[in-house]
């Protein structure tokens, strides 16, 4: 295992996991890092290359679409491409195994994720609240569900985005490449898209009913397992405290520490399999 998780911390954490009846996993970009998807705030991360003031709001995207479609296409390709190619890593798989183990003992595990990549579901977790929405759920201008994309469709969109910036008519070709994902009213404007992924942008409300359900699950948990998040984005980052205020214990996995509790430093794909491997009672 990478990092410095002491054997005793790991043993204590494993015992808490084994004894818990209701576990809430609160995950962020770090759990998908080993699936090839960039985190946002770590050195060289996504928001360093693409500042969120410009790329993380509907108004910012509208301005880029008008002024610099090639840069917008590069951003969208870098956002969508890795998700399109990603597969669950051992960290996701360990969480799915943990859900099965707990269910067999009559308990329950709920994943509350800030990620939009659907990798927890693909690994096999069945109760997943995507509080920042999903890249795969296409909604209309009022937020009503229209259809669900498949991962290969996302790969085709990423390819089309790359091709759209070779040659003339870049804005028009960008709009066409984006069409399965984002429906722009007409070439030259990006007012309110006719359809878009349910991904939550800065300044927008969290996804519902996921957010209400996530808070309810957190209040009922006896253990909250925080994985791969800087804990800097609110209101999402209130979830661990909601759980601990209601009496839950907290375990955190990741190279950096953001919350009070037992910290297991290291990569999710290495620490989680060790944590959930059926531990010998001691
Ligand atoms: P951040 O990029 O803020 O934090 C990622 C965390 O993962 C950092 O603490 C890293 O140290 C850690 N990390 C990196 N590699 C890891 C690994 N292999 N295993 C475990 N941990 C690792 O990402 P989030 O906390 O998810 O919002 O960011 C929260 C929100 O900010 C995102 O959902 C996104 C962004 O703006 C929206 O898009 C609405």
PDB file of C-alpha atoms and ligand atoms in Angstrom:
ATOM      1  CA  UNK A   1       0.000   0.000   0.000  1.00  0.00           C
ATOM      2  CA  UNK A   2       1.287   3.494  -0.812  1.00  0.00           C
ATOM      3  CA  UNK A   3       1.264   6.259   1.792  1.00  0.00           C
ATOM      4  CA  UNK A   4       1.805   5.759   5.508  1.00  0.00           C
ATOM      5  CA  UNK A   5      -1.348   4.065   6.767  1.00  0.00           C
ATOM      6  CA  UNK A   6      -0.194   2.429   9.954  1.00  0.00           C
ATOM      7  CA  UNK A   7      -1.066  -1.213  10.429  1.00  0.00           C
ATOM      8  CA  UNK A   8      -3.052  -0.315  13.545  1.00  0.00           C
ATOM      9  CA  UNK A   9      -5.068   2.404  11.745  1.00  0.00           C
ATOM     10  CA  UNK A  10      -5.879  -0.040   8.982  1.00  0.00           C
ATOM     11  CA  UNK A  11      -6.875  -2.717  11.495  1.00  0.00           C
ATOM     12  CA  UNK A  12      -9.064  -0.269  13.444  1.00  0.00           C
ATOM     13  CA  UNK A  13     -10.678   0.985  10.252  1.00  0.00           C
ATOM     14  CA  UNK A  14     -11.258  -2.566   8.991  1.00  0.00           C
ATOM     15  CA  UNK A  15     -12.969  -3.427  12.278  1.00  0.00           C
ATOM     16  CA  UNK A  16     -15.263  -0.387  11.972  1.00  0.00           C
ATOM     17  CA  UNK A  17     -16.127  -1.417   8.427  1.00  0.00           C
ATOM     18  CA  UNK A  18     -16.819  -4.988   9.499  1.00  0.00           C
ATOM     19  CA  UNK A  19     -19.063  -3.913  12.384  1.00  0.00           C
ATOM     20  CA  UNK A  20     -21.004  -1.202  10.506  1.00  0.00           C
ATOM     21  CA  UNK A  21     -24.622  -1.781   9.480  1.00  0.00           C
ATOM     22  CA  UNK A  22     -25.165   1.374   7.447  1.00  0.00           C
ATOM     23  CA  UNK A  23     -22.202   2.712   5.514  1.00  0.00           C
ATOM     24  CA  UNK A  24     -22.206   5.873   3.464  1.00  0.00           C
ATOM     25  CA  UNK A  25     -19.353   6.311   0.988  1.00  0.00           C
ATOM     26  CA  UNK A  26     -18.684   9.950   0.070  1.00  0.00           C
ATOM     27  CA  UNK A  27     -16.515   9.960  -3.046  1.00  0.00           C
ATOM     28  CA  UNK A  28     -14.803  12.527  -5.233  1.00  0.00           C
ATOM     29  CA  UNK A  29     -12.569  12.703  -8.269  1.00  0.00           C
ATOM     30  CA  UNK A  30      -9.689  10.874  -6.542  1.00  0.00           C
ATOM     31  CA  UNK A  31     -11.536   7.545  -6.623  1.00  0.00           C
ATOM     32  CA  UNK A  32     -11.535   7.733 -10.430  1.00  0.00           C
ATOM     33  CA  UNK A  33      -7.945   8.995 -10.807  1.00  0.00           C
ATOM     34  CA  UNK A  34      -6.656   5.446 -11.303  1.00  0.00           C
ATOM     35  CA  UNK A  35      -9.267   4.990 -14.043  1.00  0.00           C
ATOM     36  CA  UNK A  36      -7.503   7.739 -16.000  1.00  0.00           C
ATOM     37  CA  UNK A  37      -9.838  10.632 -15.124  1.00  0.00           C
ATOM     38  CA  UNK A  38      -8.144  13.808 -13.912  1.00  0.00           C
ATOM     39  CA  UNK A  39      -8.841  15.283 -10.499  1.00  0.00           C
ATOM     40  CA  UNK A  40      -9.747  18.988 -10.362  1.00  0.00           C
ATOM     41  CA  UNK A  41      -7.582  20.662  -7.762  1.00  0.00           C
ATOM     42  CA  UNK A  42      -4.394  18.618  -7.478  1.00  0.00           C
ATOM     43  CA  UNK A  43      -1.189  19.907  -9.110  1.00  0.00           C
ATOM     44  CA  UNK A  44      -1.760  20.051 -12.879  1.00  0.00           C
ATOM     45  CA  UNK A  45      -5.428  19.146 -12.317  1.00  0.00           C
ATOM     46  CA  UNK A  46      -8.359  20.037 -14.483  1.00  0.00           C
ATOM     47  CA  UNK A  47      -9.218  23.409 -12.980  1.00  0.00           C
ATOM     48  CA  UNK A  48      -5.558  24.508 -13.223  1.00  0.00           C
ATOM     49  CA  UNK A  49      -5.614  24.004 -16.969  1.00  0.00           C
ATOM     50  CA  UNK A  50      -9.177  25.261 -17.371  1.00  0.00           C
ATOM     51  CA  UNK A  51     -10.057  27.883 -14.728  1.00  0.00           C
ATOM     52  CA  UNK A  52     -13.526  27.194 -13.292  1.00  0.00           C
ATOM     53  CA  UNK A  53     -14.564  30.876 -13.570  1.00  0.00           C
ATOM     54  CA  UNK A  54     -14.291  30.457 -17.351  1.00  0.00           C
ATOM     55  CA  UNK A  55     -15.101  26.785 -17.836  1.00  0.00           C
ATOM     56  CA  UNK A  56     -17.293  25.887 -14.867  1.00  0.00           C
ATOM     57  CA  UNK A  57     -20.319  28.147 -15.373  1.00  0.00           C
ATOM     58  CA  UNK A  58     -23.003  28.380 -18.086  1.00  0.00           C
ATOM     59  CA  UNK A  59     -22.093  32.055 -18.672  1.00  0.00           C
ATOM     60  CA  UNK A  60     -18.398  31.239 -19.020  1.00  0.00           C
ATOM     61  CA  UNK A  61     -19.146  28.526 -21.592  1.00  0.00           C
ATOM     62  CA  UNK A  62     -21.399  30.910 -23.529  1.00  0.00           C
ATOM     63  CA  UNK A  63     -18.582  33.448 -23.740  1.00  0.00           C
ATOM     64  CA  UNK A  64     -16.055  30.846 -24.860  1.00  0.00           C
ATOM     65  CA  UNK A  65     -18.437  29.535 -27.487  1.00  0.00           C
ATOM     66  CA  UNK A  66     -18.678  33.018 -28.978  1.00  0.00           C
ATOM     67  CA  UNK A  67     -15.026  33.991 -28.616  1.00  0.00           C
ATOM     68  CA  UNK A  68     -12.889  30.851 -28.777  1.00  0.00           C
ATOM     69  CA  UNK A  69     -14.701  27.690 -29.954  1.00  0.00           C
ATOM     70  CA  UNK A  70     -11.411  25.833 -30.456  1.00  0.00           C
ATOM     71  CA  UNK A  71     -10.487  26.253 -26.782  1.00  0.00           C
ATOM     72  CA  UNK A  72     -13.980  25.243 -25.710  1.00  0.00           C
ATOM     73  CA  UNK A  73     -13.791  22.145 -27.928  1.00  0.00           C
ATOM     74  CA  UNK A  74     -10.428  21.198 -26.379  1.00  0.00           C
ATOM     75  CA  UNK A  75     -11.868  21.585 -22.873  1.00  0.00           C
ATOM     76  CA  UNK A  76     -14.942  19.496 -23.669  1.00  0.00           C
ATOM     77  CA  UNK A  77     -12.862  16.829 -25.374  1.00  0.00           C
ATOM     78  CA  UNK A  78     -10.553  16.605 -22.341  1.00  0.00           C
ATOM     79  CA  UNK A  79     -13.594  16.409 -20.066  1.00  0.00           C
ATOM     80  CA  UNK A  80     -15.525  13.819 -22.034  1.00  0.00           C
ATOM     81  CA  UNK A  81     -12.723  11.722 -23.611  1.00  0.00           C
ATOM     82  CA  UNK A  82     -11.288  10.140 -20.435  1.00  0.00           C
ATOM     83  CA  UNK A  83     -14.787   9.391 -19.074  1.00  0.00           C
ATOM     84  CA  UNK A  84     -15.666   7.756 -22.385  1.00  0.00           C
ATOM     85  CA  UNK A  85     -12.682   5.369 -22.100  1.00  0.00           C
ATOM     86  CA  UNK A  86     -12.788   4.735 -18.372  1.00  0.00           C
ATOM     87  CA  UNK A  87     -13.468   1.490 -16.545  1.00  0.00           C
ATOM     88  CA  UNK A  88     -13.860   0.895 -12.805  1.00  0.00           C
ATOM     89  CA  UNK A  89     -10.554   0.452 -10.954  1.00  0.00           C
ATOM     90  CA  UNK A  90      -9.822  -1.740  -7.900  1.00  0.00           C
ATOM     91  CA  UNK A  91     -11.073   1.065  -5.624  1.00  0.00           C
ATOM     92  CA  UNK A  92     -14.517   1.087  -7.242  1.00  0.00           C
ATOM     93  CA  UNK A  93     -14.533  -2.710  -7.262  1.00  0.00           C
ATOM     94  CA  UNK A  94     -13.689  -2.886  -3.559  1.00  0.00           C
ATOM     95  CA  UNK A  95     -16.666  -0.622  -2.775  1.00  0.00           C
ATOM     96  CA  UNK A  96     -18.973  -2.825  -4.830  1.00  0.00           C
ATOM     97  CA  UNK A  97     -17.662  -5.904  -2.988  1.00  0.00           C
ATOM     98  CA  UNK A  98     -18.255  -4.103   0.296  1.00  0.00           C
ATOM     99  CA  UNK A  99     -21.887  -3.416  -0.655  1.00  0.00           C
ATOM    100  CA  UNK A 100     -22.405  -7.119  -1.391  1.00  0.00           C
ATOM    101  CA  UNK A 101     -20.739  -8.134   1.890  1.00  0.00           C
ATOM    102  CA  UNK A 102     -22.812  -5.747   3.975  1.00  0.00           C
ATOM    103  CA  UNK A 103     -26.033  -6.710   2.237  1.00  0.00           C
ATOM    104  CA  UNK A 104     -25.337 -10.356   3.061  1.00  0.00           C
ATOM    105  CA  UNK A 105     -25.169  -9.344   6.759  1.00  0.00           C
ATOM    106  CA  UNK A 106     -28.479  -7.456   6.538  1.00  0.00           C
ATOM    107  CA  UNK A 107     -26.925  -3.982   6.305  1.00  0.00           C
ATOM    108  CA  UNK A 108     -26.720  -1.419   3.530  1.00  0.00           C
ATOM    109  CA  UNK A 109     -24.125   0.687   1.740  1.00  0.00           C
ATOM    110  CA  UNK A 110     -24.987   3.909  -0.078  1.00  0.00           C
ATOM    111  CA  UNK A 111     -22.571   5.764  -2.340  1.00  0.00           C
ATOM    112  CA  UNK A 112     -22.866   9.548  -2.444  1.00  0.00           C
ATOM    113  CA  UNK A 113     -20.641  10.690  -5.261  1.00  0.00           C
ATOM    114  CA  UNK A 114     -19.565  14.046  -6.633  1.00  0.00           C
ATOM    115  CA  UNK A 115     -18.393  12.263  -9.781  1.00  0.00           C
ATOM    116  CA  UNK A 116     -20.295  12.291 -13.053  1.00  0.00           C
ATOM    117  CA  UNK A 117     -18.571   9.247 -14.598  1.00  0.00           C
ATOM    118  CA  UNK A 118     -20.987   6.436 -13.559  1.00  0.00           C
ATOM    119  CA  UNK A 119     -18.063   4.196 -12.545  1.00  0.00           C
ATOM    120  CA  UNK A 120     -19.521   3.246  -9.156  1.00  0.00           C
ATOM    121  CA  UNK A 121     -22.622   1.865 -10.873  1.00  0.00           C
ATOM    122  CA  UNK A 122     -20.514   0.109 -13.506  1.00  0.00           C
ATOM    123  CA  UNK A 123     -18.478  -1.544 -10.725  1.00  0.00           C
ATOM    124  CA  UNK A 124     -21.706  -2.909  -9.244  1.00  0.00           C
ATOM    125  CA  UNK A 125     -22.870  -0.503  -6.549  1.00  0.00           C
ATOM    126  CA  UNK A 126     -26.652  -0.330  -6.639  1.00  0.00           C
ATOM    127  CA  UNK A 127     -27.457   2.647  -4.386  1.00  0.00           C
ATOM    128  CA  UNK A 128     -25.568   5.600  -5.877  1.00  0.00           C
ATOM    129  CA  UNK A 129     -26.624   9.233  -5.412  1.00  0.00           C
ATOM    130  CA  UNK A 130     -24.944  11.421  -8.037  1.00  0.00           C
ATOM    131  CA  UNK A 131     -25.238  14.789  -6.328  1.00  0.00           C
ATOM    132  CA  UNK A 132     -23.354  16.630  -9.106  1.00  0.00           C
ATOM    133  CA  UNK A 133     -25.415  14.932 -11.818  1.00  0.00           C
ATOM    134  CA  UNK A 134     -24.163  12.648 -14.581  1.00  0.00           C
ATOM    135  CA  UNK A 135     -22.442  13.020 -17.918  1.00  0.00           C
ATOM    136  CA  UNK A 136     -24.716  10.237 -19.198  1.00  0.00           C
ATOM    137  CA  UNK A 137     -28.149  11.616 -18.279  1.00  0.00           C
ATOM    138  CA  UNK A 138     -29.388  14.050 -20.903  1.00  0.00           C
ATOM    139  CA  UNK A 139     -32.014  16.492 -19.608  1.00  0.00           C
ATOM    140  CA  UNK A 140     -34.101  19.201 -21.258  1.00  0.00           C
ATOM    141  CA  UNK A 141     -33.945  22.918 -20.462  1.00  0.00           C
ATOM    142  CA  UNK A 142     -36.214  22.353 -17.437  1.00  0.00           C
ATOM    143  CA  UNK A 143     -34.069  19.504 -16.119  1.00  0.00           C
ATOM    144  CA  UNK A 144     -36.469  16.711 -17.174  1.00  0.00           C
ATOM    145  CA  UNK A 145     -34.813  13.422 -18.134  1.00  0.00           C
ATOM    146  CA  UNK A 146     -34.699  12.851 -21.904  1.00  0.00           C
ATOM    147  CA  UNK A 147     -32.380   9.925 -22.446  1.00  0.00           C
ATOM    148  CA  UNK A 148     -29.341   8.064 -21.194  1.00  0.00           C
ATOM    149  CA  UNK A 149     -26.106   7.941 -23.201  1.00  0.00           C
ATOM    150  CA  UNK A 150     -23.952   4.822 -23.370  1.00  0.00           C
ATOM    151  CA  UNK A 151     -20.180   5.042 -22.831  1.00  0.00           C
ATOM    152  CA  UNK A 152     -19.342   4.295 -26.529  1.00  0.00           C
ATOM    153  CA  UNK A 153     -21.589   7.215 -27.584  1.00  0.00           C
ATOM    154  CA  UNK A 154     -19.521   9.481 -25.380  1.00  0.00           C
ATOM    155  CA  UNK A 155     -16.376   8.190 -27.113  1.00  0.00           C
ATOM    156  CA  UNK A 156     -17.850   9.100 -30.502  1.00  0.00           C
ATOM    157  CA  UNK A 157     -18.659  12.599 -29.244  1.00  0.00           C
ATOM    158  CA  UNK A 158     -15.078  13.032 -27.991  1.00  0.00           C
ATOM    159  CA  UNK A 159     -13.738  11.990 -31.434  1.00  0.00           C
ATOM    160  CA  UNK A 160     -16.128  14.359 -33.182  1.00  0.00           C
ATOM    161  CA  UNK A 161     -15.034  17.194 -30.877  1.00  0.00           C
ATOM    162  CA  UNK A 162     -11.392  16.582 -31.795  1.00  0.00           C
ATOM    163  CA  UNK A 163     -12.176  16.568 -35.519  1.00  0.00           C
ATOM    164  CA  UNK A 164     -14.393  19.665 -35.272  1.00  0.00           C
ATOM    165  CA  UNK A 165     -11.480  21.998 -34.792  1.00  0.00           C
ATOM    166  CA  UNK A 166      -9.561  21.028 -37.927  1.00  0.00           C
ATOM    167  CA  UNK A 167     -10.444  23.316 -40.779  1.00  0.00           C
ATOM    168  CA  UNK A 168     -13.049  26.040 -41.254  1.00  0.00           C
ATOM    169  CA  UNK A 169     -16.427  26.793 -39.588  1.00  0.00           C
ATOM    170  CA  UNK A 170     -15.146  25.726 -36.169  1.00  0.00           C
ATOM    171  CA  UNK A 171     -18.163  27.004 -34.214  1.00  0.00           C
ATOM    172  CA  UNK A 172     -20.703  25.329 -36.471  1.00  0.00           C
ATOM    173  CA  UNK A 173     -18.758  22.077 -36.452  1.00  0.00           C
ATOM    174  CA  UNK A 174     -18.414  22.225 -32.669  1.00  0.00           C
ATOM    175  CA  UNK A 175     -22.193  22.614 -32.338  1.00  0.00           C
ATOM    176  CA  UNK A 176     -22.704  19.610 -34.615  1.00  0.00           C
ATOM    177  CA  UNK A 177     -20.162  17.448 -32.744  1.00  0.00           C
ATOM    178  CA  UNK A 178     -21.830  18.317 -29.441  1.00  0.00           C
ATOM    179  CA  UNK A 179     -25.393  17.681 -30.583  1.00  0.00           C
ATOM    180  CA  UNK A 180     -25.945  14.273 -28.874  1.00  0.00           C
ATOM    181  CA  UNK A 181     -24.679  15.842 -25.621  1.00  0.00           C
ATOM    182  CA  UNK A 182     -25.641  19.519 -25.770  1.00  0.00           C
ATOM    183  CA  UNK A 183     -28.320  20.963 -28.039  1.00  0.00           C
ATOM    184  CA  UNK A 184     -27.449  24.553 -28.876  1.00  0.00           C
ATOM    185  CA  UNK A 185     -30.328  26.720 -30.116  1.00  0.00           C
ATOM    186  CA  UNK A 186     -28.442  28.089 -33.139  1.00  0.00           C
ATOM    187  CA  UNK A 187     -24.878  28.486 -34.350  1.00  0.00           C
ATOM    188  CA  UNK A 188     -23.328  31.571 -32.774  1.00  0.00           C
ATOM    189  CA  UNK A 189     -25.217  31.517 -29.462  1.00  0.00           C
ATOM    190  CA  UNK A 190     -25.117  29.437 -26.296  1.00  0.00           C
ATOM    191  CA  UNK A 191     -28.046  30.823 -24.385  1.00  0.00           C
ATOM    192  CA  UNK A 192     -30.052  28.045 -22.819  1.00  0.00           C
ATOM    193  CA  UNK A 193     -29.218  24.699 -24.414  1.00  0.00           C
ATOM    194  CA  UNK A 194     -32.258  22.673 -25.518  1.00  0.00           C
ATOM    195  CA  UNK A 195     -30.677  19.655 -23.892  1.00  0.00           C
ATOM    196  CA  UNK A 196     -27.500  18.982 -21.897  1.00  0.00           C
ATOM    197  CA  UNK A 197     -26.037  16.461 -19.444  1.00  0.00           C
ATOM    198  CA  UNK A 198     -27.427  16.748 -15.911  1.00  0.00           C
ATOM    199  CA  UNK A 199     -23.918  17.744 -14.693  1.00  0.00           C
ATOM    200  CA  UNK A 200     -24.143  20.499 -12.081  1.00  0.00           C
ATOM    201  CA  UNK A 201     -22.131  23.620 -12.813  1.00  0.00           C
ATOM    202  CA  UNK A 202     -20.943  26.298 -10.380  1.00  0.00           C
ATOM    203  CA  UNK A 203     -23.844  28.434  -9.198  1.00  0.00           C
ATOM    204  CA  UNK A 204     -26.433  25.724  -9.942  1.00  0.00           C
ATOM    205  CA  UNK A 205     -28.440  23.747  -7.389  1.00  0.00           C
ATOM    206  CA  UNK A 206     -27.350  20.184  -6.649  1.00  0.00           C
ATOM    207  CA  UNK A 207     -29.057  17.347  -8.493  1.00  0.00           C
ATOM    208  CA  UNK A 208     -32.416  16.213  -7.116  1.00  0.00           C
ATOM    209  CA  UNK A 209     -33.692  13.908  -5.758  1.00  0.00           C
ATOM    210  CA  UNK A 210     -30.084  12.725  -5.276  1.00  0.00           C
ATOM    211  CA  UNK A 211     -29.191  15.497  -2.840  1.00  0.00           C
ATOM    212  CA  UNK A 212     -32.211  14.973  -0.526  1.00  0.00           C
ATOM    213  CA  UNK A 213     -31.625  11.218  -0.543  1.00  0.00           C
ATOM    214  CA  UNK A 214     -27.909  11.676   0.105  1.00  0.00           C
ATOM    215  CA  UNK A 215     -28.565  13.818   3.171  1.00  0.00           C
ATOM    216  CA  UNK A 216     -31.102  11.328   4.523  1.00  0.00           C
ATOM    217  CA  UNK A 217     -28.631   8.449   4.056  1.00  0.00           C
ATOM    218  CA  UNK A 218     -25.848  10.419   5.764  1.00  0.00           C
ATOM    219  CA  UNK A 219     -28.017  11.071   8.825  1.00  0.00           C
ATOM    220  CA  UNK A 220     -28.729   7.345   9.182  1.00  0.00           C
ATOM    221  CA  UNK A 221     -25.175   6.077   8.669  1.00  0.00           C
ATOM    222  CA  UNK A 222     -23.089   4.551  11.413  1.00  0.00           C
ATOM    223  CA  UNK A 223     -19.928   4.853   9.294  1.00  0.00           C
ATOM    224  CA  UNK A 224     -18.951   7.387   6.632  1.00  0.00           C
ATOM    225  CA  UNK A 225     -16.105   6.403   4.307  1.00  0.00           C
ATOM    226  CA  UNK A 226     -14.685   9.464   2.541  1.00  0.00           C
ATOM    227  CA  UNK A 227     -12.686   8.645  -0.591  1.00  0.00           C
ATOM    228  CA  UNK A 228     -10.713  10.885  -2.956  1.00  0.00           C
ATOM    229  CA  UNK A 229     -12.165  14.315  -2.305  1.00  0.00           C
ATOM    230  CA  UNK A 230     -10.615  17.633  -1.322  1.00  0.00           C
ATOM    231  CA  UNK A 231     -13.812  18.410   0.611  1.00  0.00           C
ATOM    232  CA  UNK A 232     -13.697  21.955  -0.699  1.00  0.00           C
ATOM    233  CA  UNK A 233     -16.926  22.128  -2.683  1.00  0.00           C
ATOM    234  CA  UNK A 234     -20.122  23.039  -0.853  1.00  0.00           C
ATOM    235  CA  UNK A 235     -22.775  22.046  -0.106  1.00  0.00           C
ATOM    236  CA  UNK A 236     -21.520  18.562  -1.110  1.00  0.00           C
ATOM    237  CA  UNK A 237     -18.783  18.680   1.527  1.00  0.00           C
ATOM    238  CA  UNK A 238     -21.342  18.917   4.348  1.00  0.00           C
ATOM    239  CA  UNK A 239     -22.155  15.197   3.932  1.00  0.00           C
ATOM    240  CA  UNK A 240     -19.385  13.796   6.195  1.00  0.00           C
ATOM    241  CA  UNK A 241     -20.246  16.215   8.993  1.00  0.00           C
ATOM    242  CA  UNK A 242     -23.939  15.481   8.647  1.00  0.00           C
ATOM    243  CA  UNK A 243     -23.085  11.832   9.271  1.00  0.00           C
ATOM    244  CA  UNK A 244     -20.651  12.407  12.147  1.00  0.00           C
ATOM    245  CA  UNK A 245     -23.021  14.884  13.836  1.00  0.00           C
ATOM    246  CA  UNK A 246     -25.602  12.087  13.824  1.00  0.00           C
ATOM    247  CA  UNK A 247     -23.105   9.730  15.480  1.00  0.00           C
ATOM    248  CA  UNK A 248     -21.277   8.064  12.574  1.00  0.00           C
ATOM    249  CA  UNK A 249     -17.561   7.227  12.699  1.00  0.00           C
ATOM    250  CA  UNK A 250     -15.426   8.546   9.829  1.00  0.00           C
ATOM    251  CA  UNK A 251     -12.679   6.914   7.770  1.00  0.00           C
ATOM    252  CA  UNK A 252     -10.930   8.895   5.041  1.00  0.00           C
ATOM    253  CA  UNK A 253      -8.906   7.422   2.140  1.00  0.00           C
ATOM    254  CA  UNK A 254      -6.678   9.540  -0.084  1.00  0.00           C
ATOM    255  CA  UNK A 255      -3.250  11.156  -0.268  1.00  0.00           C
ATOM    256  CA  UNK A 256      -4.478  14.283   1.531  1.00  0.00           C
ATOM    257  CA  UNK A 257      -6.609  14.670   4.627  1.00  0.00           C
ATOM    258  CA  UNK A 258      -9.712  16.879   4.693  1.00  0.00           C
ATOM    259  CA  UNK A 259     -11.836  15.568   7.605  1.00  0.00           C
ATOM    260  CA  UNK A 260     -11.431  14.487  11.230  1.00  0.00           C
ATOM    261  CA  UNK A 261     -11.430  10.743  11.762  1.00  0.00           C
ATOM    262  CA  UNK A 262      -9.196   7.807  10.853  1.00  0.00           C
ATOM    263  CA  UNK A 263      -7.057   8.737   7.862  1.00  0.00           C
ATOM    264  CA  UNK A 264      -5.682   6.003   5.594  1.00  0.00           C
ATOM    265  CA  UNK A 265      -3.235   7.827   3.298  1.00  0.00           C
ATOM    266  CA  UNK A 266      -2.680   6.438  -0.189  1.00  0.00           C
ATOM    267  CA  UNK A 267      -4.438   5.690  -3.438  1.00  0.00           C
ATOM    268  CA  UNK A 268      -8.036   4.509  -3.359  1.00  0.00           C
ATOM    269  CA  UNK A 269      -7.188   1.628  -5.711  1.00  0.00           C
ATOM    270  CA  UNK A 270      -4.645   0.313  -3.221  1.00  0.00           C
ATOM    271  CA  UNK A 271      -6.083   1.253   0.178  1.00  0.00           C
ATOM    272  CA  UNK A 272      -9.725   0.252  -0.391  1.00  0.00           C
ATOM    273  CA  UNK A 273      -9.014  -3.363  -1.430  1.00  0.00           C
ATOM    274  CA  UNK A 274      -6.837  -3.726   1.696  1.00  0.00           C
ATOM    275  CA  UNK A 275      -9.521  -2.125   3.869  1.00  0.00           C
ATOM    276  CA  UNK A 276     -12.386  -4.279   2.711  1.00  0.00           C
ATOM    277  CA  UNK A 277     -10.500  -7.565   2.388  1.00  0.00           C
ATOM    278  CA  UNK A 278     -12.374  -9.739   4.877  1.00  0.00           C
ATOM    279  CA  UNK A 279     -10.343  -8.867   7.977  1.00  0.00           C
ATOM    280  CA  UNK A 280      -9.581 -11.447  10.622  1.00  0.00           C
ATOM    281  CA  UNK A 281     -11.392 -10.564  13.868  1.00  0.00           C
ATOM    282  CA  UNK A 282      -8.908  -9.448  16.515  1.00  0.00           C
TER     283      UNK A 282
HETATM  284  P1  LIG B   1     -10.648  17.507  -6.151  1.00  0.00           P
HETATM  285  O1  LIG B   1      -9.811  17.553  -7.369  1.00  0.00           O
HETATM  286  O2  LIG B   1     -10.961  18.794  -5.480  1.00  0.00           O
HETATM  287  O3  LIG B   1      -9.972  16.556  -5.077  1.00  0.00           O
HETATM  288  C1  LIG B   1      -9.523  15.271  -5.431  1.00  0.00           C
HETATM  289  C2  LIG B   1      -8.933  14.606  -4.208  1.00  0.00           C
HETATM  290  O4  LIG B   1      -8.572  13.298  -4.578  1.00  0.00           O
HETATM  291  C3  LIG B   1      -7.679  15.295  -3.658  1.00  0.00           C
HETATM  292  O5  LIG B   1      -7.783  15.390  -2.254  1.00  0.00           O
HETATM  293  C4  LIG B   1      -6.561  14.323  -4.038  1.00  0.00           C
HETATM  294  O6  LIG B   1      -5.509  14.310  -3.102  1.00  0.00           O
HETATM  295  C5  LIG B   1      -7.297  13.005  -4.032  1.00  0.00           C
HETATM  296  N1  LIG B   1      -6.679  11.944  -4.866  1.00  0.00           N
HETATM  297  C6  LIG B   1      -5.894  12.057  -5.964  1.00  0.00           C
HETATM  298  N2  LIG B   1      -5.568  10.844  -6.449  1.00  0.00           N
HETATM  299  C7  LIG B   1      -6.173   9.931  -5.640  1.00  0.00           C
HETATM  300  C8  LIG B   1      -6.231   8.507  -5.610  1.00  0.00           C
HETATM  301  N3  LIG B   1      -5.598   7.750  -6.528  1.00  0.00           N
HETATM  302  N4  LIG B   1      -6.946   7.920  -4.634  1.00  0.00           N
HETATM  303  C9  LIG B   1      -7.608   8.669  -3.699  1.00  0.00           C
HETATM  304  N5  LIG B   1      -7.566  10.013  -3.670  1.00  0.00           N
HETATM  305  C10 LIG B   1      -6.879  10.645  -4.627  1.00  0.00           C
HETATM  306  O7  LIG B   1     -11.981  16.717  -6.549  1.00  0.00           O
HETATM  307  P2  LIG B   1     -13.367  16.666  -5.776  1.00  0.00           P
HETATM  308  O8  LIG B   1     -13.187  16.738  -4.305  1.00  0.00           O
HETATM  309  O9  LIG B   1     -14.138  15.537  -6.343  1.00  0.00           O
HETATM  310  O10 LIG B   1     -17.774  19.664  -9.219  1.00  0.00           O
HETATM  311  O11 LIG B   1     -14.034  18.014  -6.272  1.00  0.00           O
HETATM  312  C11 LIG B   1     -15.353  18.290  -5.931  1.00  0.00           C
HETATM  313  C12 LIG B   1     -16.059  18.949  -7.071  1.00  0.00           C
HETATM  314  O12 LIG B   1     -15.280  20.028  -7.588  1.00  0.00           O
HETATM  315  C13 LIG B   1     -16.276  18.074  -8.301  1.00  0.00           C
HETATM  316  O13 LIG B   1     -17.404  17.258  -8.185  1.00  0.00           O
HETATM  317  C14 LIG B   1     -16.472  19.081  -9.387  1.00  0.00           C
HETATM  318  C15 LIG B   1     -15.410  20.080  -9.022  1.00  0.00           C
HETATM  319  O14 LIG B   1     -15.678  21.392  -9.362  1.00  0.00           O
HETATM  320  C16 LIG B   1     -18.554  19.831 -10.285  1.00  0.00           C
HETATM  321  O15 LIG B   1     -18.202  19.530 -11.393  1.00  0.00           O
HETATM  322  C17 LIG B   1     -19.889  20.403  -9.966  1.00  0.00           C
END
